[in-house]
mmCIF file of C-alpha atoms in Angstrom:
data_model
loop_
_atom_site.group_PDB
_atom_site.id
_atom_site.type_symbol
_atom_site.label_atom_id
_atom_site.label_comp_id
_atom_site.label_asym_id
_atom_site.label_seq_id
_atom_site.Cartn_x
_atom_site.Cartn_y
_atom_site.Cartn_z
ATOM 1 C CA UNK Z 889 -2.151 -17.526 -2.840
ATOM 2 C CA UNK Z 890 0.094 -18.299 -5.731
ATOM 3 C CA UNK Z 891 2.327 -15.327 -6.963
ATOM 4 C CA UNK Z 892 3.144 -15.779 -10.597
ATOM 5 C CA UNK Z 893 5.756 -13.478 -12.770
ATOM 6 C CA UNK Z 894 4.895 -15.202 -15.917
ATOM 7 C CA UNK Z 895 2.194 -16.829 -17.822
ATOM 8 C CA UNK Z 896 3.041 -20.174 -18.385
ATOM 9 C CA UNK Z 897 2.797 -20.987 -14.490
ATOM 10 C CA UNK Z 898 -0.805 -20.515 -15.144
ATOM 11 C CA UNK Z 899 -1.685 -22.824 -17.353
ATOM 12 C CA UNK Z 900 -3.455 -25.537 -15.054
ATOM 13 C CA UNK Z 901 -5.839 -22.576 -12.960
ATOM 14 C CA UNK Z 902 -9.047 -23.810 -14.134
ATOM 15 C CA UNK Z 903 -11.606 -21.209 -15.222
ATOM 16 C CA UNK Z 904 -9.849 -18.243 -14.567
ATOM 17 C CA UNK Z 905 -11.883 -14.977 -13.268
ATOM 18 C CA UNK Z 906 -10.105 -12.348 -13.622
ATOM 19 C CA UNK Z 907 -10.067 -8.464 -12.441
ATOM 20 C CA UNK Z 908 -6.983 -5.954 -13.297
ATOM 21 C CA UNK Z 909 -5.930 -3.388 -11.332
ATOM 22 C CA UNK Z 910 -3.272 -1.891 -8.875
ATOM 23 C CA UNK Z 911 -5.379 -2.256 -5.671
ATOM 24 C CA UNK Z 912 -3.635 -0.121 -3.470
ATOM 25 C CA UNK Z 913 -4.291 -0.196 -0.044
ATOM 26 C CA UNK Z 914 -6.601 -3.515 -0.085
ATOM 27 C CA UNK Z 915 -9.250 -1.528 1.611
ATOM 28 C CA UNK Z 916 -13.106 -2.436 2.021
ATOM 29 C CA UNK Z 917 -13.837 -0.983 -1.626
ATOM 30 C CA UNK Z 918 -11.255 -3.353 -2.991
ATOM 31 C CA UNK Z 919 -12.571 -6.267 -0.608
ATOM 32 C CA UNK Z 920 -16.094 -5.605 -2.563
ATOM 33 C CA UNK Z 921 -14.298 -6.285 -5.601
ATOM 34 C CA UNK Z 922 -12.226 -9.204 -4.780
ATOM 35 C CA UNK Z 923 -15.361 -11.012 -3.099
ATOM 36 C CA UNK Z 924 -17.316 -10.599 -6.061
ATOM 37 C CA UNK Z 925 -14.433 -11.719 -8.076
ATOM 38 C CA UNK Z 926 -14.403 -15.025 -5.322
ATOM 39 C CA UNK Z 927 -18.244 -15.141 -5.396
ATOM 40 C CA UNK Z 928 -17.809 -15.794 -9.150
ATOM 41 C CA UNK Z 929 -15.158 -18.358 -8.944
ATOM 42 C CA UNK Z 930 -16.999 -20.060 -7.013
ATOM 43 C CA UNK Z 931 -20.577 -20.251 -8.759
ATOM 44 C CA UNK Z 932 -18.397 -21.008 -12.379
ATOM 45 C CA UNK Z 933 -15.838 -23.660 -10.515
ATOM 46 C CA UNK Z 934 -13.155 -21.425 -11.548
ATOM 47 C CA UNK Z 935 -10.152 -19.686 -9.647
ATOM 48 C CA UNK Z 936 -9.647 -16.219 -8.663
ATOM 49 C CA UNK Z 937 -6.761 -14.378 -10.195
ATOM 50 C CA UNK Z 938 -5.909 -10.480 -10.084
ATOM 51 C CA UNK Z 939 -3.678 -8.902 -12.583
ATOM 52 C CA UNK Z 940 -1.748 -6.233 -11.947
ATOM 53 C CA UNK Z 941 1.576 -4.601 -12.711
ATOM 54 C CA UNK Z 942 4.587 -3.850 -11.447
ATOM 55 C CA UNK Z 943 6.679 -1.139 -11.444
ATOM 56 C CA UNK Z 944 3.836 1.116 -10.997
ATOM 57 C CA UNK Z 945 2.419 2.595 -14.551
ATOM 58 C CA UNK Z 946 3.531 6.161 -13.254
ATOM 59 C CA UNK Z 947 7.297 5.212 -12.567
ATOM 60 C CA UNK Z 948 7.889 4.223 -16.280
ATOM 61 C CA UNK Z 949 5.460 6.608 -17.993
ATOM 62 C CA UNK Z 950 6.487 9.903 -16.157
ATOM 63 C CA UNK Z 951 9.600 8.971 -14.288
ATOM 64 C CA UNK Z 952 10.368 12.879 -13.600
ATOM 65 C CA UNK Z 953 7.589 12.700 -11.386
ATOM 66 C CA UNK Z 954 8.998 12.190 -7.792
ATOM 67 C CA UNK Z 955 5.505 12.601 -5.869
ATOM 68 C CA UNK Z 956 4.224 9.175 -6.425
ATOM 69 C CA UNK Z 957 3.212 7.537 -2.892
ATOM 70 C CA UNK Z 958 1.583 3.888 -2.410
ATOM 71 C CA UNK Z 959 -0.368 2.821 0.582
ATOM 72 C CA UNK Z 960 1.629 -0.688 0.567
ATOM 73 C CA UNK Z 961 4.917 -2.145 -0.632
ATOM 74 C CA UNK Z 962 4.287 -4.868 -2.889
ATOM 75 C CA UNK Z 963 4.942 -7.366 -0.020
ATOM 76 C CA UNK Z 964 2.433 -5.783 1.721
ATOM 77 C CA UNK Z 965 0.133 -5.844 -0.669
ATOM 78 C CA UNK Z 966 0.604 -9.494 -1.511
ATOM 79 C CA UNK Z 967 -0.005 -10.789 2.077
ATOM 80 C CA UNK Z 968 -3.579 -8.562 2.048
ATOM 81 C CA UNK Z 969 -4.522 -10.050 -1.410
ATOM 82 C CA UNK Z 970 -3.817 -13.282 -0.020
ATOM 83 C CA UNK Z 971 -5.942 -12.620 3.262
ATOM 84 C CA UNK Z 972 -8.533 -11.139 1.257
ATOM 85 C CA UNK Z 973 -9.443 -14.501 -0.653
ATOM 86 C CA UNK Z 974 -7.514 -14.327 -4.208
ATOM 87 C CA UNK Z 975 -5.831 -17.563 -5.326
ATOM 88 C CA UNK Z 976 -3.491 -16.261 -8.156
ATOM 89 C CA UNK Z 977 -1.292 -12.995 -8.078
ATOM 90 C CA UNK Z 978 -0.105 -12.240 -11.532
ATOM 91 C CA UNK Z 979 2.372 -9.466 -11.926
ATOM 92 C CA UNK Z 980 2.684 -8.280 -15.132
ATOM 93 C CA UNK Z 981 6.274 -6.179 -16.019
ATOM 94 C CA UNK Z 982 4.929 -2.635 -16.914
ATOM 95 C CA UNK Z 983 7.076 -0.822 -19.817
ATOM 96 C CA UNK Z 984 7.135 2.123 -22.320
ATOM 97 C CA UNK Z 985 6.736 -0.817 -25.064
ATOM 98 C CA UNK Z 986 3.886 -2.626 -22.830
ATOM 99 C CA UNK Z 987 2.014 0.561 -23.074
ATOM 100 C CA UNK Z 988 2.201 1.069 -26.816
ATOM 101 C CA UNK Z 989 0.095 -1.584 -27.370
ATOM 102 C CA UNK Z 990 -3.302 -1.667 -28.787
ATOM 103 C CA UNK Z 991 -6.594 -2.726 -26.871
ATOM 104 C CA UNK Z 992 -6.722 -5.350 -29.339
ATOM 105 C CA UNK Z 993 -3.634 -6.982 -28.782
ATOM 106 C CA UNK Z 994 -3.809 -5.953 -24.950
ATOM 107 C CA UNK Z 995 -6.934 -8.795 -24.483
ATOM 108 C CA UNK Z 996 -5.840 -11.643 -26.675
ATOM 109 C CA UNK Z 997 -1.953 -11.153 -25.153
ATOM 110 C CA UNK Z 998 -2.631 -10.813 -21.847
ATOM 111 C CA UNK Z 999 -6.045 -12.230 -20.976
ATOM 112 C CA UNK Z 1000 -6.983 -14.597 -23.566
ATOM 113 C CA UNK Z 1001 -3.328 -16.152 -24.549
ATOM 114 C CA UNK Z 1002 -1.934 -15.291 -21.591
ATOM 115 C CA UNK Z 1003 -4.557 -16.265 -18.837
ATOM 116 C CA UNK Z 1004 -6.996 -17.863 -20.272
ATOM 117 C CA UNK Z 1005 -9.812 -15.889 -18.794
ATOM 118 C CA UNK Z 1006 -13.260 -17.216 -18.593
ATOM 119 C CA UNK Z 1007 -14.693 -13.995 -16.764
ATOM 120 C CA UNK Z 1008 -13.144 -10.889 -16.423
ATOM 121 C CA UNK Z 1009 -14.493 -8.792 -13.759
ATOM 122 C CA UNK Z 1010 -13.788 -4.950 -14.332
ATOM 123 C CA UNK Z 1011 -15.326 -1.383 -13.422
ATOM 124 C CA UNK Z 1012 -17.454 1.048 -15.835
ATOM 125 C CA UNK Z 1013 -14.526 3.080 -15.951
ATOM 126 C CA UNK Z 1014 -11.861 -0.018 -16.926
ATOM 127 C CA UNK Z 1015 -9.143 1.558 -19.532
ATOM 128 C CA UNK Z 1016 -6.553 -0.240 -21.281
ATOM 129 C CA UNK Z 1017 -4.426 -0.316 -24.005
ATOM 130 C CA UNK Z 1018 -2.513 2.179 -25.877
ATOM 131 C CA UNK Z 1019 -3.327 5.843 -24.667
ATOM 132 C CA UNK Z 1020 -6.250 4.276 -22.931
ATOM 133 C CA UNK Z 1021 -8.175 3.680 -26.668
ATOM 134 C CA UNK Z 1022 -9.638 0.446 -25.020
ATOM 135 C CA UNK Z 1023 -13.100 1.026 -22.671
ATOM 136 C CA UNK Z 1024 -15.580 -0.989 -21.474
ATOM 137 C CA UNK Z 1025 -17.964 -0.780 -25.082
ATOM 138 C CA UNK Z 1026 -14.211 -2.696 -26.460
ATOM 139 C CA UNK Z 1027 -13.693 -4.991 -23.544
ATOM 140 C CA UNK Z 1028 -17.438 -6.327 -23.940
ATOM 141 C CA UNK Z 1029 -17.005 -6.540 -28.306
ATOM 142 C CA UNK Z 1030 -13.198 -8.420 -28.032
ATOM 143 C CA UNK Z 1031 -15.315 -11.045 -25.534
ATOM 144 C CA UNK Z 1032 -17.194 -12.198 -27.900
ATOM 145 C CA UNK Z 1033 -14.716 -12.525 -30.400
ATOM 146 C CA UNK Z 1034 -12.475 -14.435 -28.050
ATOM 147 C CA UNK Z 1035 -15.546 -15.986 -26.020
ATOM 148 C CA UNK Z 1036 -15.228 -14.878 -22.243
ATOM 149 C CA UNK Z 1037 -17.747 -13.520 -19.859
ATOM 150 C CA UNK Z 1038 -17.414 -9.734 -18.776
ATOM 151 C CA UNK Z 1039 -18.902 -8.964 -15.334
ATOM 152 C CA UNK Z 1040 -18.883 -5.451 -14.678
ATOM 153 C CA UNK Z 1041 -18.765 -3.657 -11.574
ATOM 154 C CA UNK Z 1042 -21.028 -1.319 -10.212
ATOM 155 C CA UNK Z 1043 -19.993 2.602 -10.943
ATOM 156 C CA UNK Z 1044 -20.761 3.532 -7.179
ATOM 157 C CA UNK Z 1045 -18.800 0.188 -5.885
ATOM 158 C CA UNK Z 1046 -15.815 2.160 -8.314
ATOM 159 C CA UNK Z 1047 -16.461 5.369 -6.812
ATOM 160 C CA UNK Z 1048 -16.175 4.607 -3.725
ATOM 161 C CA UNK Z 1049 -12.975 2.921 -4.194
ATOM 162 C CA UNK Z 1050 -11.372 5.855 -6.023
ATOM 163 C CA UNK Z 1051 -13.032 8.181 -3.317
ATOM 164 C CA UNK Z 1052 -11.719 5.894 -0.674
ATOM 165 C CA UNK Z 1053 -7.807 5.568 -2.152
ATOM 166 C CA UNK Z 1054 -7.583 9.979 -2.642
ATOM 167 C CA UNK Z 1055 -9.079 10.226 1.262
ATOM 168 C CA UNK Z 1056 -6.873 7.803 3.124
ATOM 169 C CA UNK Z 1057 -4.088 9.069 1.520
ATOM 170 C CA UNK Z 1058 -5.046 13.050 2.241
ATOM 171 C CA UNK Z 1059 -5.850 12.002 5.547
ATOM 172 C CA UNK Z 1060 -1.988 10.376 5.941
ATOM 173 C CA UNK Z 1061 -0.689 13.860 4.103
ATOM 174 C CA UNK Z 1062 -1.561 15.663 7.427
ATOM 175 C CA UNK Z 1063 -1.093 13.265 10.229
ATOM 176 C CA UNK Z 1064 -5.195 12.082 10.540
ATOM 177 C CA UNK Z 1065 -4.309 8.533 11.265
ATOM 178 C CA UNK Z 1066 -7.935 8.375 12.261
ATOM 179 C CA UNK Z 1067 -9.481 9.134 8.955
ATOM 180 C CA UNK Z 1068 -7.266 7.300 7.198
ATOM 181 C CA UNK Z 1069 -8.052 4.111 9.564
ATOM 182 C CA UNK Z 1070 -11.736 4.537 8.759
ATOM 183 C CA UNK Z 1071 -11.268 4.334 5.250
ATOM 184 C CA UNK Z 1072 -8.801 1.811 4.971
ATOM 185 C CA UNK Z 1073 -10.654 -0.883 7.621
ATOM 186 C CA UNK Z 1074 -7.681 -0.819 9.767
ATOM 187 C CA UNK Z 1075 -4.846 1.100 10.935
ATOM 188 C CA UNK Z 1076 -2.349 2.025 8.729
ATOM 189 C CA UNK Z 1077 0.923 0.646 8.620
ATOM 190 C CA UNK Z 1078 4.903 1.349 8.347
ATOM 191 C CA UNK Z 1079 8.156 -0.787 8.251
ATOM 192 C CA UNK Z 1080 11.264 -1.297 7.690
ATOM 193 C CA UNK Z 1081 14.686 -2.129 9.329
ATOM 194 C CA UNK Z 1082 16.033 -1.046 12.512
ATOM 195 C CA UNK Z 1083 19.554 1.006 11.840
ATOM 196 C CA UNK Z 1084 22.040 2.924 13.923
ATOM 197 C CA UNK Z 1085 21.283 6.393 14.329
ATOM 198 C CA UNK Z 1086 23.628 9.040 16.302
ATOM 199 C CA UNK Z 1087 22.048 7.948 19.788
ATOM 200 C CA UNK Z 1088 20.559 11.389 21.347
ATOM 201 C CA UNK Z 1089 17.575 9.934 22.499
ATOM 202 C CA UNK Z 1090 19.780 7.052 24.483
ATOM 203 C CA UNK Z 1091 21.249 10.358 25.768
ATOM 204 C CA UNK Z 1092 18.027 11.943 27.236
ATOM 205 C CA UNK Z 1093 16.699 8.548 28.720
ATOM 206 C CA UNK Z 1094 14.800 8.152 25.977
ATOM 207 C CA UNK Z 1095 16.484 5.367 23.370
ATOM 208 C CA UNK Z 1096 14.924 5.200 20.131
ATOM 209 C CA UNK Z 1097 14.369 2.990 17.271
ATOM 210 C CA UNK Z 1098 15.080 4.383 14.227
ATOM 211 C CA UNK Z 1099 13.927 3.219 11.010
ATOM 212 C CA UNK Z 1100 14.977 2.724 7.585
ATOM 213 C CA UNK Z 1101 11.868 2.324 5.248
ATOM 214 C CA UNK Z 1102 13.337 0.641 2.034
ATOM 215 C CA UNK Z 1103 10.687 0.901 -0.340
ATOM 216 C CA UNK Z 1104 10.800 4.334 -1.624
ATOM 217 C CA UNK Z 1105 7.154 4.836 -2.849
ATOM 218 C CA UNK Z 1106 5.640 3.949 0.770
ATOM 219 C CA UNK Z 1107 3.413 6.825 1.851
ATOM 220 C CA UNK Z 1108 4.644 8.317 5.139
ATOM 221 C CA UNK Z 1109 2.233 10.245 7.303
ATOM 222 C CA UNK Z 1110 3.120 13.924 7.911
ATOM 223 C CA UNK Z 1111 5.838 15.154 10.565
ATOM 224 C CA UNK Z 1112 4.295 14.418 13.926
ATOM 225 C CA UNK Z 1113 4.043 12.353 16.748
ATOM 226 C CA UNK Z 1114 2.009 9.493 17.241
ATOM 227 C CA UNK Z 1115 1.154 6.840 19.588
ATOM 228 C CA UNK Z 1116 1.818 3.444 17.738
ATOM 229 C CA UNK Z 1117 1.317 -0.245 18.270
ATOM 230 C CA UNK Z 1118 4.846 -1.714 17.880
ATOM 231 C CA UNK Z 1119 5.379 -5.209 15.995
ATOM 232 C CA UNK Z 1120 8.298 -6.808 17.028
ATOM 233 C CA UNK Z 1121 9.396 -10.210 17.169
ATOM 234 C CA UNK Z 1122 5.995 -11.528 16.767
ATOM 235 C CA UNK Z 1123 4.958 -9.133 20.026
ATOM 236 C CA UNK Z 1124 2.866 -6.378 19.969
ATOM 237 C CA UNK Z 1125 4.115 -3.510 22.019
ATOM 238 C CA UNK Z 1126 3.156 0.057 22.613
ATOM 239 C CA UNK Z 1127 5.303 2.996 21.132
ATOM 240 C CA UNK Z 1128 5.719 6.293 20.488
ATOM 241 C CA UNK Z 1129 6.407 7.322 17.182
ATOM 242 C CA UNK Z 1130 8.174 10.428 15.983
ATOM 243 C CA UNK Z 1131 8.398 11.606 12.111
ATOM 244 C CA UNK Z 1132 9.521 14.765 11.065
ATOM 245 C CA UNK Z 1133 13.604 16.729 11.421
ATOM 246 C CA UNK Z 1134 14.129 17.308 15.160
ATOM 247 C CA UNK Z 1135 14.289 21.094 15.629
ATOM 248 C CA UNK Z 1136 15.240 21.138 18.951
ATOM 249 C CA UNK Z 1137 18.857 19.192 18.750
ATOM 250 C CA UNK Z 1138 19.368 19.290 15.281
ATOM 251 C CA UNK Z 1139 19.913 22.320 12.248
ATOM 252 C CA UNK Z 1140 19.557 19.916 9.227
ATOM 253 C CA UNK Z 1141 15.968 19.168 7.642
ATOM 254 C CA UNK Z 1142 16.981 15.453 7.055
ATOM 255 C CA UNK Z 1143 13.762 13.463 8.141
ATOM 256 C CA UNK Z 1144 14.007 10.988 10.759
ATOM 257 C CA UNK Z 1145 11.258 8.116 11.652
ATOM 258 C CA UNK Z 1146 12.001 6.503 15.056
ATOM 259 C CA UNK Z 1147 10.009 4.648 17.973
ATOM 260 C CA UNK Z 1148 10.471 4.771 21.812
ATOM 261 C CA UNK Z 1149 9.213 1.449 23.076
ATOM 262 C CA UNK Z 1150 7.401 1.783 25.805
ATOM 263 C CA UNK Z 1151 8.939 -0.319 28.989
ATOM 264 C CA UNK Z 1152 11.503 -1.982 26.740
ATOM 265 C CA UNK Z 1153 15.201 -2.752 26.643
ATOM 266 C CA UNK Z 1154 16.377 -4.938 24.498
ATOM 267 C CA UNK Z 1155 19.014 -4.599 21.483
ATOM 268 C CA UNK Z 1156 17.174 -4.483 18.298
ATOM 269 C CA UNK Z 1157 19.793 -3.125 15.215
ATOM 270 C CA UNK Z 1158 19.252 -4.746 11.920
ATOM 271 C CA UNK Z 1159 15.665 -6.354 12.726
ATOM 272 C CA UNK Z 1160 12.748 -5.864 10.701
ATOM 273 C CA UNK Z 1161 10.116 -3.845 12.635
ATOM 274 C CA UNK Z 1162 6.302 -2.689 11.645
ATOM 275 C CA UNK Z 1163 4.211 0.071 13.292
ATOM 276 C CA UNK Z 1164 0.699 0.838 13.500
ATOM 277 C CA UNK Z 1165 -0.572 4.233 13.962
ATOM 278 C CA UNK Z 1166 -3.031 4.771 16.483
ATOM 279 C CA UNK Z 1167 -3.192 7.961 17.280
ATOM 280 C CA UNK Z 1168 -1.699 11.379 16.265
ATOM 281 C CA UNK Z 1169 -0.327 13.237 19.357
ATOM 282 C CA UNK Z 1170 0.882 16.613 18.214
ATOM 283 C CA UNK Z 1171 2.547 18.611 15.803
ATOM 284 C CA UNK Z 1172 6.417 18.276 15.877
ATOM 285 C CA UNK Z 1173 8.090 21.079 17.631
ATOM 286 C CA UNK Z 1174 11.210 23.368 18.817
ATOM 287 C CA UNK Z 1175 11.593 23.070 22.860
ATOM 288 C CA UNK Z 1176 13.375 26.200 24.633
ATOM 289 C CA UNK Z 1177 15.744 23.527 26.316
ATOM 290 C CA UNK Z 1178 17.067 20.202 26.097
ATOM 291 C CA UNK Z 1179 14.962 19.691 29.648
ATOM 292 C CA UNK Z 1180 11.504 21.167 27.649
ATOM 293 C CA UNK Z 1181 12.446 18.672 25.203
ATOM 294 C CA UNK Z 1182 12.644 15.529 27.898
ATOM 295 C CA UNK Z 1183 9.501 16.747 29.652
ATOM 296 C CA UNK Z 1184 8.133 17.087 26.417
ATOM 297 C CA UNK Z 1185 8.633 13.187 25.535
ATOM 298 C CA UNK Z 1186 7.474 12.252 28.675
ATOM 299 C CA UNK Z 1187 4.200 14.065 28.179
ATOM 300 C CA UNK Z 1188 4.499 12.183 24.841
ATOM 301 C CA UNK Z 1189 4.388 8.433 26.320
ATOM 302 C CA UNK Z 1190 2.450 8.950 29.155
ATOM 303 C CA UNK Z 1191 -0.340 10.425 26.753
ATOM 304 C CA UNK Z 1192 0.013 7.355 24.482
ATOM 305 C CA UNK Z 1193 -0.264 5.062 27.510
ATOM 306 C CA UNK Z 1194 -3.838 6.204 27.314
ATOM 307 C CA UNK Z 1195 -4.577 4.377 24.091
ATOM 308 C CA UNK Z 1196 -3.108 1.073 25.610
#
């Protein structure tokens, strides 16, 4: 898959077929989209191409409001794209001005001058343009002033996408890894770098991996802990994951992610490291002791041994 930041890098995709969107999560009611999107490449010798924009619409429209959280980085979300099928990634800057511009000037900017789109694939519910004026009654009348194909998508194909997106990310708000696996089509993901952290599990036996997610949008599940496939140095290992503020040895409510690697010892600062929740374990809690709290991460791994 090609990644493109502007248009001109586009000029020699033959045929383009396009859809628009932020496709969040890649999950199977995005895949529906995207194949059909593929399918139609295909059958018109044309080439896939998905347009979507970056920052997010909310960040620059309502940048007061902090409680914005994505199912994928946009690295992420490039490398699922890419698995999924689609040949062209155009990201398209998102701004105050972007969005003051008319439905009108939205299609013949963007898709006809700017892609060149033979098809655009969209949903029923496909908005655009200034406060959203543009629907899919406009999208269908500006194609056949400009002379491209409109494919639309079918409204329970759309519902299930948005119904898909709200549940995997409800499930994630209270620790049902589970759920959100179902809906997703796989297990859901975190990573980041490995940093220093002030070494108390290396003091109880138990050394941890703490980690630094960078992306400040990324959805992290709710305070628990979890059993977790560890990706590592192009291993797979088995983990135990613990989010949340560590009531037991400390008084501050900062949140801490970290991993115990199961049978491991090896150092790891500064690497980049991905985990894969399999299984929520139990609620975080406040021990009696330090020795509740050791017994209580033993119980932890040898519980999430089942799972491996």
């Amino acid at each position: 898959m090609k990644i493109h930041t502007d248009f001109s890098s586009l000029k020699d995709v033959a045929n383009p077929v396009v859809t628009i969107g932020t496709f969040d999560g890649v999950h199977p009611g995005h895949l529906h989209i995207i194949n059909k999107v593929n399918e139609t490449a295909k059958r018109t010798s044309g080439e896939s191409v998905l347009l979507t924009f970056y920052p997010h619409p909310r960040m620059v429209l309502h940048p007061e409001d902090h409680h914005l959280k994505l199912l994928n980085t946009p690295e992420e979300k490039s490398t699922l794209l890419a698995q999924a099928g689609i040949q062209h990634l155009m990201i398209y800057p998102f701004s105050i001005e972007f969005s003051r511009q008319s439905a009108f000037d939205y299609v013949r900017d963007l898709l006809v001058n700017g892609i060149k789109a033979k098809t655009v694939v969209v949903g029923y519910d496909h908005r655009f343009g200034r406060n959203r004026e543009g629907d899919h009654t406009t999208l269908i009348e500006l194609a056949e002033t400009f002379g491209f194909e409109v494919e639309e998508i079918p409204p329970q194909t759309i519902d299930e996408v948005n119904i898909s997106s709200t549940k995997i990310r409800q499930a994630l708000a209270v620790g049902q890894v589970n759920e959100a696996a179902k809906y997703l089509g796989r297990p859901y993901s975190l990573g980041g770098e490995i940093v220093h952290g002030d070494k108390i599990g290396r003091q109880l036996g138990f050394p941890t991996a703490n980690i630094r997610v960078d992306y400040p949008y990324k959805l992290v599940p709710a305070h628990g802990v979890y059993a977790v496939k560890v990706l590592l140095d192009n291993r797979k290992l088995a983990g135990v994951m613990n989010i949340g503020i560590r009531p037991t040895t400390h008084s501050n409510s900062l949140e801490i992610i970290e991993v115990y690697i199961i049978d491991f010892d090896e150092e790891v600062y500064g690497k980049q490291i991905t985990v894969e929740f399999v299984e929520r374990l139990r609620d975080e809690k406040k021990f009696g002791s330090i020795d509740e709290l050791k017994k209580g991460i033993a119980k932890d791994i040898a519980e999430a041994k089942k799972f491996f």
